[in-house]
């Protein structure tokens, strides 16, 4: 920051998912040097990071009357439970209808969608091994932001937990000290922050982002009809970000944009 704007200069921060978590940790310590921050789809409490997706998936099954189908699906010999979680986790980023179809078909003993999506997203074992080999920083991040579930049954977050298992093993063996990524009090943050949440986001449900927003005094929460980090809506996301950075979260310009015809099928509400 000092190299960019000098010792007392201020910067803007923008990020989604893990990068937004990093930005929030930065704000906790250095908010006086951040003019505005645009943060999407993240959490700052490791237990919430695990429980949020689990609660979202449970609600997803309940609202679509899929609980029995899901139990049947994971009981089928042709279905690998870890692989099913992997595929559902990927699909919930982009197509909840495809996720529904996968569960219903698997429950009936068919693996057509299961096999198709496995070709697209790969096997869970390869996915985890690839991350461990080429993205060691992500292995650490997944350990620090995910707490193992209290129930004995595995859940939708298992692929992320498995990524961080090498770190968890070292902690159990006493080789290193374990640390979960949690922020301290945020009520002292003075930065103008616009939090952005998507109603279809299974990683960071709206209520999680809302909980963070309540801790930050000078902030607003824009709720959209979108997925994680508003995936697939990069044009609208960029316009919203530009309006915020140019005019602020409480500006008429930002509010006017969100209430415009261009956002009419996508914008839900703006909360103070």
mmCIF file of C-alpha atoms in Angstrom:
data_model
loop_
_atom_site.group_PDB
_atom_site.id
_atom_site.type_symbol
_atom_site.label_atom_id
_atom_site.label_comp_id
_atom_site.label_asym_id
_atom_site.label_seq_id
_atom_site.Cartn_x
_atom_site.Cartn_y
_atom_site.Cartn_z
ATOM 1 C CA UNK A 1 0.000 0.000 0.000
ATOM 2 C CA UNK A 2 2.735 2.458 0.941
ATOM 3 C CA UNK A 3 4.548 1.769 -2.314
ATOM 4 C CA UNK A 4 1.371 2.585 -4.220
ATOM 5 C CA UNK A 5 -0.006 5.612 -2.377
ATOM 6 C CA UNK A 6 2.525 6.630 0.253
ATOM 7 C CA UNK A 7 2.661 6.266 4.013
ATOM 8 C CA UNK A 8 -0.747 7.792 4.742
ATOM 9 C CA UNK A 9 -2.447 7.162 1.390
ATOM 10 C CA UNK A 10 -5.679 5.207 1.089
ATOM 11 C CA UNK A 11 -6.577 2.366 -1.230
ATOM 12 C CA UNK A 12 -9.675 0.548 -2.478
ATOM 13 C CA UNK A 13 -10.159 -3.180 -1.885
ATOM 14 C CA UNK A 14 -12.216 -5.585 -3.985
ATOM 15 C CA UNK A 15 -12.538 -9.317 -3.613
ATOM 16 C CA UNK A 16 -14.750 -12.351 -3.523
ATOM 17 C CA UNK A 17 -14.708 -15.624 -1.615
ATOM 18 C CA UNK A 18 -11.272 -16.295 -0.064
ATOM 19 C CA UNK A 19 -9.848 -13.014 -1.328
ATOM 20 C CA UNK A 20 -12.685 -11.146 0.383
ATOM 21 C CA UNK A 21 -11.856 -13.003 3.602
ATOM 22 C CA UNK A 22 -8.269 -11.769 3.260
ATOM 23 C CA UNK A 23 -9.532 -8.241 2.610
ATOM 24 C CA UNK A 24 -11.686 -8.352 5.745
ATOM 25 C CA UNK A 25 -8.692 -9.460 7.807
ATOM 26 C CA UNK A 26 -6.781 -6.526 6.328
ATOM 27 C CA UNK A 27 -9.609 -4.133 7.217
ATOM 28 C CA UNK A 28 -9.604 -5.402 10.774
ATOM 29 C CA UNK A 29 -6.047 -4.101 11.199
ATOM 30 C CA UNK A 30 -5.658 -1.315 8.632
ATOM 31 C CA UNK A 31 -9.144 0.042 7.918
ATOM 32 C CA UNK A 32 -7.931 3.615 8.362
ATOM 33 C CA UNK A 33 -5.965 3.195 5.137
ATOM 34 C CA UNK A 34 -8.858 1.812 3.075
ATOM 35 C CA UNK A 35 -11.274 4.280 1.483
ATOM 36 C CA UNK A 36 -13.811 1.739 0.211
ATOM 37 C CA UNK A 37 -14.117 -2.045 0.055
ATOM 38 C CA UNK A 38 -16.308 -4.161 -2.242
ATOM 39 C CA UNK A 39 -16.571 -7.647 -0.725
ATOM 40 C CA UNK A 40 -18.546 -10.637 -2.027
ATOM 41 C CA UNK A 41 -19.451 -14.097 -0.777
ATOM 42 C CA UNK A 42 -17.160 -14.771 2.168
ATOM 43 C CA UNK A 43 -17.058 -15.541 5.881
ATOM 44 C CA UNK A 44 -14.741 -14.593 8.729
ATOM 45 C CA UNK A 45 -15.486 -17.391 11.176
ATOM 46 C CA UNK A 46 -14.129 -20.884 10.557
ATOM 47 C CA UNK A 47 -17.095 -22.676 12.108
ATOM 48 C CA UNK A 48 -19.541 -20.603 10.086
ATOM 49 C CA UNK A 49 -17.478 -21.501 7.033
ATOM 50 C CA UNK A 50 -18.337 -25.145 7.650
ATOM 51 C CA UNK A 51 -21.858 -24.789 8.977
ATOM 52 C CA UNK A 52 -23.018 -22.302 6.324
ATOM 53 C CA UNK A 53 -22.744 -24.698 3.351
ATOM 54 C CA UNK A 54 -24.175 -27.555 5.436
ATOM 55 C CA UNK A 55 -27.233 -25.493 6.417
ATOM 56 C CA UNK A 56 -27.678 -24.268 2.838
ATOM 57 C CA UNK A 57 -27.593 -27.821 1.476
ATOM 58 C CA UNK A 58 -30.028 -29.048 4.130
ATOM 59 C CA UNK A 59 -32.428 -26.251 3.174
ATOM 60 C CA UNK A 60 -31.886 -27.042 -0.515
ATOM 61 C CA UNK A 61 -32.966 -30.651 0.063
ATOM 62 C CA UNK A 62 -35.933 -29.671 2.236
ATOM 63 C CA UNK A 63 -37.344 -27.011 -0.093
ATOM 64 C CA UNK A 64 -37.241 -29.396 -3.073
ATOM 65 C CA UNK A 65 -38.473 -32.461 -1.174
ATOM 66 C CA UNK A 66 -35.188 -34.227 -1.899
ATOM 67 C CA UNK A 67 -34.283 -35.602 1.518
ATOM 68 C CA UNK A 68 -35.472 -39.135 0.796
ATOM 69 C CA UNK A 69 -33.994 -39.029 -2.705
ATOM 70 C CA UNK A 70 -30.636 -37.987 -1.338
ATOM 71 C CA UNK A 71 -30.603 -40.797 1.234
ATOM 72 C CA UNK A 72 -31.419 -43.289 -1.520
ATOM 73 C CA UNK A 73 -28.744 -41.806 -3.787
ATOM 74 C CA UNK A 74 -25.891 -42.199 -1.310
ATOM 75 C CA UNK A 75 -27.006 -45.757 -0.510
ATOM 76 C CA UNK A 76 -26.564 -46.933 -4.105
ATOM 77 C CA UNK A 77 -23.492 -49.075 -4.745
ATOM 78 C CA UNK A 78 -22.791 -47.297 -8.025
ATOM 79 C CA UNK A 79 -22.595 -43.925 -6.261
ATOM 80 C CA UNK A 80 -19.462 -42.891 -4.389
ATOM 81 C CA UNK A 81 -20.587 -40.607 -1.556
ATOM 82 C CA UNK A 82 -17.490 -38.380 -1.704
ATOM 83 C CA UNK A 83 -17.800 -38.072 -5.470
ATOM 84 C CA UNK A 84 -21.471 -37.153 -5.171
ATOM 85 C CA UNK A 85 -20.641 -34.419 -2.655
ATOM 86 C CA UNK A 86 -17.911 -33.176 -5.002
ATOM 87 C CA UNK A 87 -20.301 -32.975 -7.965
ATOM 88 C CA UNK A 88 -23.070 -31.337 -5.942
ATOM 89 C CA UNK A 89 -20.640 -28.797 -4.548
ATOM 90 C CA UNK A 90 -19.566 -27.886 -8.088
ATOM 91 C CA UNK A 91 -23.114 -27.793 -9.447
ATOM 92 C CA UNK A 92 -24.439 -25.645 -6.636
ATOM 93 C CA UNK A 93 -22.078 -22.941 -7.906
ATOM 94 C CA UNK A 94 -23.891 -22.733 -11.226
ATOM 95 C CA UNK A 95 -27.028 -24.836 -11.658
ATOM 96 C CA UNK A 96 -29.182 -25.934 -8.759
ATOM 97 C CA UNK A 97 -31.626 -27.547 -11.193
ATOM 98 C CA UNK A 98 -28.861 -29.771 -12.499
ATOM 99 C CA UNK A 99 -27.983 -30.648 -8.891
ATOM 100 C CA UNK A 100 -31.616 -31.592 -8.264
ATOM 101 C CA UNK A 101 -31.683 -33.756 -11.401
ATOM 102 C CA UNK A 102 -28.477 -35.507 -10.321
ATOM 103 C CA UNK A 103 -29.922 -36.451 -6.934
ATOM 104 C CA UNK A 104 -33.238 -37.643 -8.350
ATOM 105 C CA UNK A 105 -31.597 -39.744 -11.048
ATOM 106 C CA UNK A 106 -29.031 -41.268 -8.694
ATOM 107 C CA UNK A 107 -31.810 -42.207 -6.271
ATOM 108 C CA UNK A 108 -33.454 -44.185 -9.086
ATOM 109 C CA UNK A 109 -30.263 -46.137 -9.717
ATOM 110 C CA UNK A 110 -29.160 -44.349 -12.890
ATOM 111 C CA UNK A 111 -25.693 -42.797 -13.248
ATOM 112 C CA UNK A 112 -26.071 -40.883 -16.530
ATOM 113 C CA UNK A 113 -25.799 -37.383 -15.025
ATOM 114 C CA UNK A 114 -23.375 -38.655 -12.376
ATOM 115 C CA UNK A 115 -21.036 -39.930 -15.105
ATOM 116 C CA UNK A 116 -21.477 -36.846 -17.303
ATOM 117 C CA UNK A 117 -20.664 -34.444 -14.492
ATOM 118 C CA UNK A 118 -17.732 -36.595 -13.355
ATOM 119 C CA UNK A 119 -16.198 -36.189 -16.820
ATOM 120 C CA UNK A 120 -16.634 -32.417 -16.558
ATOM 121 C CA UNK A 121 -15.511 -31.891 -12.957
ATOM 122 C CA UNK A 122 -13.154 -34.839 -12.541
ATOM 123 C CA UNK A 123 -12.855 -37.345 -9.725
ATOM 124 C CA UNK A 124 -12.806 -35.970 -6.200
ATOM 125 C CA UNK A 125 -9.555 -37.796 -5.401
ATOM 126 C CA UNK A 126 -7.775 -36.196 -8.360
ATOM 127 C CA UNK A 127 -9.285 -32.799 -7.565
ATOM 128 C CA UNK A 128 -7.980 -32.881 -3.996
ATOM 129 C CA UNK A 129 -4.578 -34.295 -4.957
ATOM 130 C CA UNK A 130 -4.165 -31.601 -7.629
ATOM 131 C CA UNK A 131 -4.865 -28.850 -5.099
ATOM 132 C CA UNK A 132 -2.488 -30.363 -2.577
ATOM 133 C CA UNK A 133 0.306 -30.641 -5.126
ATOM 134 C CA UNK A 134 0.007 -27.338 -6.962
ATOM 135 C CA UNK A 135 -1.832 -25.013 -4.563
ATOM 136 C CA UNK A 136 -0.285 -25.514 -1.107
ATOM 137 C CA UNK A 137 -1.494 -22.088 0.002
ATOM 138 C CA UNK A 138 -5.067 -23.234 -0.700
ATOM 139 C CA UNK A 139 -4.523 -26.335 1.448
ATOM 140 C CA UNK A 140 -3.612 -24.057 4.356
ATOM 141 C CA UNK A 141 -6.535 -21.734 3.622
ATOM 142 C CA UNK A 142 -9.016 -24.618 3.565
ATOM 143 C CA UNK A 143 -7.749 -25.871 6.917
ATOM 144 C CA UNK A 144 -7.875 -22.429 8.515
ATOM 145 C CA UNK A 145 -11.392 -21.608 7.309
ATOM 146 C CA UNK A 146 -13.178 -24.935 7.849
ATOM 147 C CA UNK A 147 -14.029 -26.674 11.122
ATOM 148 C CA UNK A 148 -14.858 -30.417 10.909
ATOM 149 C CA UNK A 149 -18.586 -31.082 11.418
ATOM 150 C CA UNK A 150 -19.810 -32.111 14.847
ATOM 151 C CA UNK A 151 -22.006 -34.866 13.424
ATOM 152 C CA UNK A 152 -20.371 -38.147 12.432
ATOM 153 C CA UNK A 153 -21.854 -38.107 8.930
ATOM 154 C CA UNK A 154 -19.841 -36.445 6.157
ATOM 155 C CA UNK A 155 -21.398 -33.411 4.488
ATOM 156 C CA UNK A 156 -21.327 -31.172 1.422
ATOM 157 C CA UNK A 157 -18.198 -29.416 2.700
ATOM 158 C CA UNK A 158 -16.133 -32.616 2.798
ATOM 159 C CA UNK A 159 -14.005 -31.917 -0.325
ATOM 160 C CA UNK A 160 -12.790 -28.683 1.284
ATOM 161 C CA UNK A 161 -12.080 -30.458 4.564
ATOM 162 C CA UNK A 162 -10.122 -33.159 2.723
ATOM 163 C CA UNK A 163 -7.989 -30.495 1.030
ATOM 164 C CA UNK A 164 -6.868 -29.281 4.434
ATOM 165 C CA UNK A 165 -6.291 -32.751 5.883
ATOM 166 C CA UNK A 166 -2.439 -32.626 5.538
ATOM 167 C CA UNK A 167 -2.427 -29.600 7.856
ATOM 168 C CA UNK A 168 -4.942 -31.202 10.221
ATOM 169 C CA UNK A 169 -2.726 -34.304 10.413
ATOM 170 C CA UNK A 170 0.322 -32.242 11.380
ATOM 171 C CA UNK A 171 -1.735 -30.491 14.057
ATOM 172 C CA UNK A 172 -2.969 -33.810 15.471
ATOM 173 C CA UNK A 173 0.605 -35.104 15.572
ATOM 174 C CA UNK A 174 1.780 -32.007 17.415
ATOM 175 C CA UNK A 175 4.140 -30.964 14.626
ATOM 176 C CA UNK A 176 2.534 -27.530 14.214
ATOM 177 C CA UNK A 177 0.038 -25.374 16.108
ATOM 178 C CA UNK A 178 -3.441 -25.291 14.619
ATOM 179 C CA UNK A 179 -5.043 -21.958 13.844
ATOM 180 C CA UNK A 180 -8.508 -21.201 12.527
ATOM 181 C CA UNK A 181 -9.068 -17.959 10.669
ATOM 182 C CA UNK A 182 -11.437 -15.823 12.731
ATOM 183 C CA UNK A 183 -11.657 -12.050 12.924
ATOM 184 C CA UNK A 184 -11.855 -10.044 16.098
ATOM 185 C CA UNK A 185 -14.322 -7.207 16.765
ATOM 186 C CA UNK A 186 -15.210 -5.303 13.585
ATOM 187 C CA UNK A 187 -17.179 -2.418 15.115
ATOM 188 C CA UNK A 188 -14.130 -0.165 14.853
ATOM 189 C CA UNK A 189 -13.842 -0.467 11.073
ATOM 190 C CA UNK A 190 -14.439 2.985 9.578
ATOM 191 C CA UNK A 191 -14.190 2.034 5.896
ATOM 192 C CA UNK A 192 -17.166 2.412 3.560
ATOM 193 C CA UNK A 193 -17.920 -1.249 2.795
ATOM 194 C CA UNK A 194 -20.388 -2.707 0.319
ATOM 195 C CA UNK A 195 -21.095 -6.350 1.062
ATOM 196 C CA UNK A 196 -22.588 -8.357 -1.791
ATOM 197 C CA UNK A 197 -24.480 -11.632 -1.361
ATOM 198 C CA UNK A 198 -26.250 -14.000 -3.741
ATOM 199 C CA UNK A 199 -29.450 -15.811 -2.756
ATOM 200 C CA UNK A 200 -28.180 -18.975 -4.492
ATOM 201 C CA UNK A 201 -24.743 -18.907 -2.873
ATOM 202 C CA UNK A 202 -24.138 -22.223 -1.078
ATOM 203 C CA UNK A 203 -20.670 -21.279 0.170
ATOM 204 C CA UNK A 204 -21.724 -18.077 1.906
ATOM 205 C CA UNK A 205 -25.498 -17.909 2.443
ATOM 206 C CA UNK A 206 -27.058 -14.450 2.697
ATOM 207 C CA UNK A 207 -27.527 -14.688 6.465
ATOM 208 C CA UNK A 208 -23.772 -15.235 6.920
ATOM 209 C CA UNK A 209 -22.923 -12.078 4.991
ATOM 210 C CA UNK A 210 -25.668 -10.254 6.864
ATOM 211 C CA UNK A 211 -24.121 -11.247 10.180
ATOM 212 C CA UNK A 212 -20.769 -9.766 9.121
ATOM 213 C CA UNK A 213 -22.453 -6.606 7.833
ATOM 214 C CA UNK A 214 -24.099 -5.961 11.211
ATOM 215 C CA UNK A 215 -20.643 -5.797 12.805
ATOM 216 C CA UNK A 216 -19.315 -3.108 10.449
ATOM 217 C CA UNK A 217 -20.815 0.361 11.135
ATOM 218 C CA UNK A 218 -20.393 2.152 7.784
ATOM 219 C CA UNK A 219 -21.572 -0.623 5.490
ATOM 220 C CA UNK A 220 -24.456 -1.771 3.320
ATOM 221 C CA UNK A 221 -25.499 -5.160 1.986
ATOM 222 C CA UNK A 222 -26.628 -5.652 -1.622
ATOM 223 C CA UNK A 223 -28.558 -8.893 -2.067
ATOM 224 C CA UNK A 224 -28.769 -10.300 -5.599
ATOM 225 C CA UNK A 225 -30.432 -13.302 -7.241
ATOM 226 C CA UNK A 226 -27.066 -14.842 -7.889
ATOM 227 C CA UNK A 227 -24.629 -17.608 -7.143
ATOM 228 C CA UNK A 228 -21.252 -17.505 -5.383
ATOM 229 C CA UNK A 229 -19.465 -14.205 -6.180
ATOM 230 C CA UNK A 230 -22.281 -13.478 -8.650
ATOM 231 C CA UNK A 231 -20.809 -16.026 -11.057
ATOM 232 C CA UNK A 232 -22.072 -15.611 -14.604
ATOM 233 C CA UNK A 233 -22.968 -11.952 -14.110
ATOM 234 C CA UNK A 234 -19.574 -10.302 -14.520
ATOM 235 C CA UNK A 235 -20.967 -7.328 -16.480
ATOM 236 C CA UNK A 236 -23.505 -6.376 -13.814
ATOM 237 C CA UNK A 237 -20.988 -7.063 -11.079
ATOM 238 C CA UNK A 238 -18.451 -4.722 -12.679
ATOM 239 C CA UNK A 239 -21.009 -1.941 -13.126
ATOM 240 C CA UNK A 240 -22.039 -2.191 -9.490
ATOM 241 C CA UNK A 241 -18.420 -2.195 -8.351
ATOM 242 C CA UNK A 242 -17.550 0.847 -10.469
ATOM 243 C CA UNK A 243 -20.544 2.819 -9.192
ATOM 244 C CA UNK A 244 -19.628 1.998 -5.608
ATOM 245 C CA UNK A 245 -15.958 2.942 -5.947
ATOM 246 C CA UNK A 246 -16.823 6.176 -7.738
ATOM 247 C CA UNK A 247 -19.641 7.332 -5.458
ATOM 248 C CA UNK A 248 -19.891 5.196 -2.291
ATOM 249 C CA UNK A 249 -22.393 2.752 -0.817
ATOM 250 C CA UNK A 250 -24.905 5.441 0.240
ATOM 251 C CA UNK A 251 -24.871 7.303 -3.071
ATOM 252 C CA UNK A 252 -27.849 8.017 -5.303
ATOM 253 C CA UNK A 253 -25.769 6.771 -8.215
ATOM 254 C CA UNK A 254 -25.396 3.279 -6.764
ATOM 255 C CA UNK A 255 -29.013 3.081 -5.658
ATOM 256 C CA UNK A 256 -30.186 4.326 -9.055
ATOM 257 C CA UNK A 257 -28.136 1.689 -10.838
ATOM 258 C CA UNK A 258 -29.485 -1.142 -8.712
ATOM 259 C CA UNK A 259 -33.065 0.063 -9.251
ATOM 260 C CA UNK A 260 -32.594 0.480 -13.011
ATOM 261 C CA UNK A 261 -34.189 -1.743 -15.663
ATOM 262 C CA UNK A 262 -30.835 -3.392 -16.270
ATOM 263 C CA UNK A 263 -30.868 -4.833 -12.737
ATOM 264 C CA UNK A 264 -34.628 -5.383 -12.438
ATOM 265 C CA UNK A 265 -34.454 -9.168 -12.820
ATOM 266 C CA UNK A 266 -31.391 -9.552 -10.635
ATOM 267 C CA UNK A 267 -31.395 -7.062 -7.748
ATOM 268 C CA UNK A 268 -33.298 -8.021 -4.567
ATOM 269 C CA UNK A 269 -32.647 -5.295 -1.976
ATOM 270 C CA UNK A 270 -30.092 -2.996 -0.392
ATOM 271 C CA UNK A 271 -29.855 -3.212 3.397
ATOM 272 C CA UNK A 272 -28.425 -0.593 5.796
#
